[in-house]
Amino acid sequence: MSAAETPASGRSEQPTAPYLDAVVGYGFRGPGRFHVPGHKGGPGADPGLRHALGDSALAIDIPQDIHGIDIGVSPSPFERAEALAAEAYGAARTWFLTNGATQGNHALCLALAPLGTHVVAQRNSHASVVDGLVLSGGLPSFVAPAYDEELGMAHGVTPDALDAALAADRDAGVAFLVSPTYYGMVADVAALAEVAHRRGVALVVDQSWGPHFGFHPDLPESALRLGADAVLTSTHKIVGSLTQSAMLHVAKGTGSHPPRIDPADVGRALRLLRSTSPSSLLMASLDAARRQLAVHGEALLHETLAAAKATREKLATTPGIATIADDFVGRPGVAAYDPLRLVLDTRGTGCTGYEVADALRTAYDVQPELATVATIVCVLGMGQPADALVRFAGDVDEIVKRISRPGTVEALVRTPAALTNAMVVAPRDAFLGRSEIVPLEEAVGRISCESIAGYPPGIPALLPGERITADTAAYLRELVTSGARLHGAADPTIATIHVLAE
């Protein structure tokens, strides 16, 4: 059922926000607050905090287990809010997350990949997948995404690559993939789901960067509706909930086939991970964001899409700047593109993406989401003001006139696809085992306790449990020299590294 459809009764409750309304009702009716938090709705808070947040926000910062909000007669407002989110996304069950999609990845690893269970994971999955396997004791093998060497950009996993990875690890029971990528490239989820299901494997898609998918005809469809068995959406990234809030969706069964993922297993894992003091502000923002997306999302997205299109047309007139969009569709690992990602290829300016981004920040206080050697990535929101996009295009044009120089920039020192690291110890054992810090040149042949990915390209060069090769050590040095950022490295200069003690 799409967001525009209604239940069989013909009555849609999507215009309501039951949890938000219940929290607001409690916060402003003047209750006797003989419970946490200690600021008591505002009076006990620091004056500076009260001024910054406002008393209204503090008034609705309330704990769980308040009658009429999340306990009492079922369905409570909180239960109704999660049910409405499930209805909007077409899920059998949806959970509100207050520790981001990270919490969802951890829960899915615990539920689907307990101790000793084999899984296949996309090599450039979010770090929280590897962290989740550290928590659960699952045993991963990895499938590489398609890779654009020109731009140093990872795309999605191809169906053939997933099929080969599952054939190589016939004990795998679940595949963890990513779509869309940081750059807005969308994998062929329908084909990937068909491959996974043919081999009896559940498909989990980290759709963190696509919480808006399926809510406008000019956007890619949601992975859940394309056959994925569980999907994560970082609601805060695009559609307006507060930072750190996200949703986890588990699919319904299809036809005579029951769901491949049991919601009860996921719920049990989430209970283990959840705080007993979840933020009512985060959860209320999820309820509100779902309402806005379901009721007004198509109209708001239409405006943003039109503004993004006009911005790309304006940027096309700036010498040296190219925008990356749907012309990439059809390349390996790219079945569709998210137009709410504005990706600029800066190589033609003779400057790196880092240099252009730094100049934008310094001159105009423009803050891109990501800069790489060859690109700048800007993330647009569902209600992105059109005038801000017009101004951005003008700012880029002015900066390029000031700093461009002859020549072009190489995207990356070399492709990480050439690296082959053998996983010889389970990630859990490597991460939790006794470690020691050694110089990188002495780490060759040792077992890594760290997860290290260079941005660009965002593909981990090393994971906990993998043996460090001379090639990998040299590649890490090259990344640092090229100006890439090493995510996850205890020593960002990579002079030293944590290895498993012998």
Phi, psi and omega in degrees: 000123180284168182298334182278344182276164179241162176298173184302332179293345183083000183250124179258134176260007184300330178290354179264161175224079191298320181289314178304313182296321181292319179294316179297317179301317179291316186298329187247010179267000177080043181289157172282111188266082177256047180214171175289159003277165187290345180284350174055042177083009177137314186302330182268002182274155175302137181304324179295321178293320179298320179292320184290313184269329186090147181295336180296317179295318181292329181295330181257013173274091187236160182277175172282175179067041171258125180301137180086358178241298178233001169225167184112210183299130179266140003280131177287166175306323179293316178298320179295323181296314178294324179294322178293324177295319177299318179297316182297322182267353180078031182260159171285325182207136177233140176242141170279134181245134180249009173233036176071181176297339174307315179298322179293318178297318177300316181295318181294323177295316179295321183283322189253343184227059178292177187319120175084357181284136179275138175223157170250130181231144174297135187302326180257034171299159176302148182304334182293339175290313177297318177298321178296323177289330173297318179292319188271335185085014176293156183248109185267148157239160192238147175242130184279142173284162169296150189225132177262104184290333181297318184255356183064042190237127176274137176254207179273173174280139177276154177302321179297320180294319178295318180300317180294320180294320179289327176292327181283335178233083186287353177272353183294137179250351182208148175240130178254114181235170183237130173195123003278171176278175175306329184269002178090009180276132187250129180284167177278079188296321181300315179291323178295320178296320179297318178297311182298314184290326177298330179263009176074028185244138174283146180248121174253129180242122173277096181257037183306321183274007180228048179294345181266355183298138178090000183250012174204139183297340180266009177252158175299156178284154177295142178300330180297321181280350179261004173117357177294150183267336172211144184220137174255136176231122176276089186304325183292338187292325187232321196251019159099004173280174184284151180307136179093359180258143183204179178225150175239126183241135174246136188286158171282167170288164179238123179059234180273357183269121179291166178302140179281343178239126181277117179303330180296322178294319180292317179299321178297317179294321180294325178298328178292327188264339187285144170292148173277002176231061181293152183282119176295330179295316179296315183291323176295324179293327176294317179298317180292319180295321177299316180300311182297319180295315183290324187266314185244002186302315183299318180292315180295318179295323178302317180294317181293319180298319179295319179293322179295320179297315179296324179294317178298320179295321178292317180295333179296343179270356180272117182302134177090349180252130173235141177260141182261123184214222187288357175291348176276345182297132183106342174287161179305129178082006181231105178259340179200175183221143178267110182289355175274010171249124179254105184248122182253126172273113186261003188300326183291348178278350186079002181242154175283163174299325177301315183294317179295317179296318178297320179294322177296318179295315185293317186275321190234004182058037175269128186243095176292161176290318186207142170236142175232184178301320188250349189221165165234134180245126175243133179259126179262147178264167183299329179244037182303123180298131182297324182293330178293324179289319177299317180295321179300315180300320178293321179297317179298316181300316181294318181296317181297321177299326184280320193246353183296153180214163181297154176098177179232169183248137174284143186288317188204155181300315174192165183286139177285353181297339181285346182280138174230108180249125178276131174272112186251348178224142178302141180308321180299313183294323180289318183289319184269350180287169179290128184242165172219155180261126180228156173300147184303320183294338178268356184272348181300128183093346179271171183258126183289140169255003185244156171250116187233122177234136175270137174244112355286165006262002181087006178263123181303129175276339185206140180230157178302132180098351180270146177280133183278124178259165177298322179298317180295318178299316179295320180296318179298320177297319180297321179299313180298317181297324182284349180101003179291156178262132179265108179276130176095346183285128177297326177244100184300340178276351181056026173291329179228164181207149177276128177233160179292130180295143181269000000 
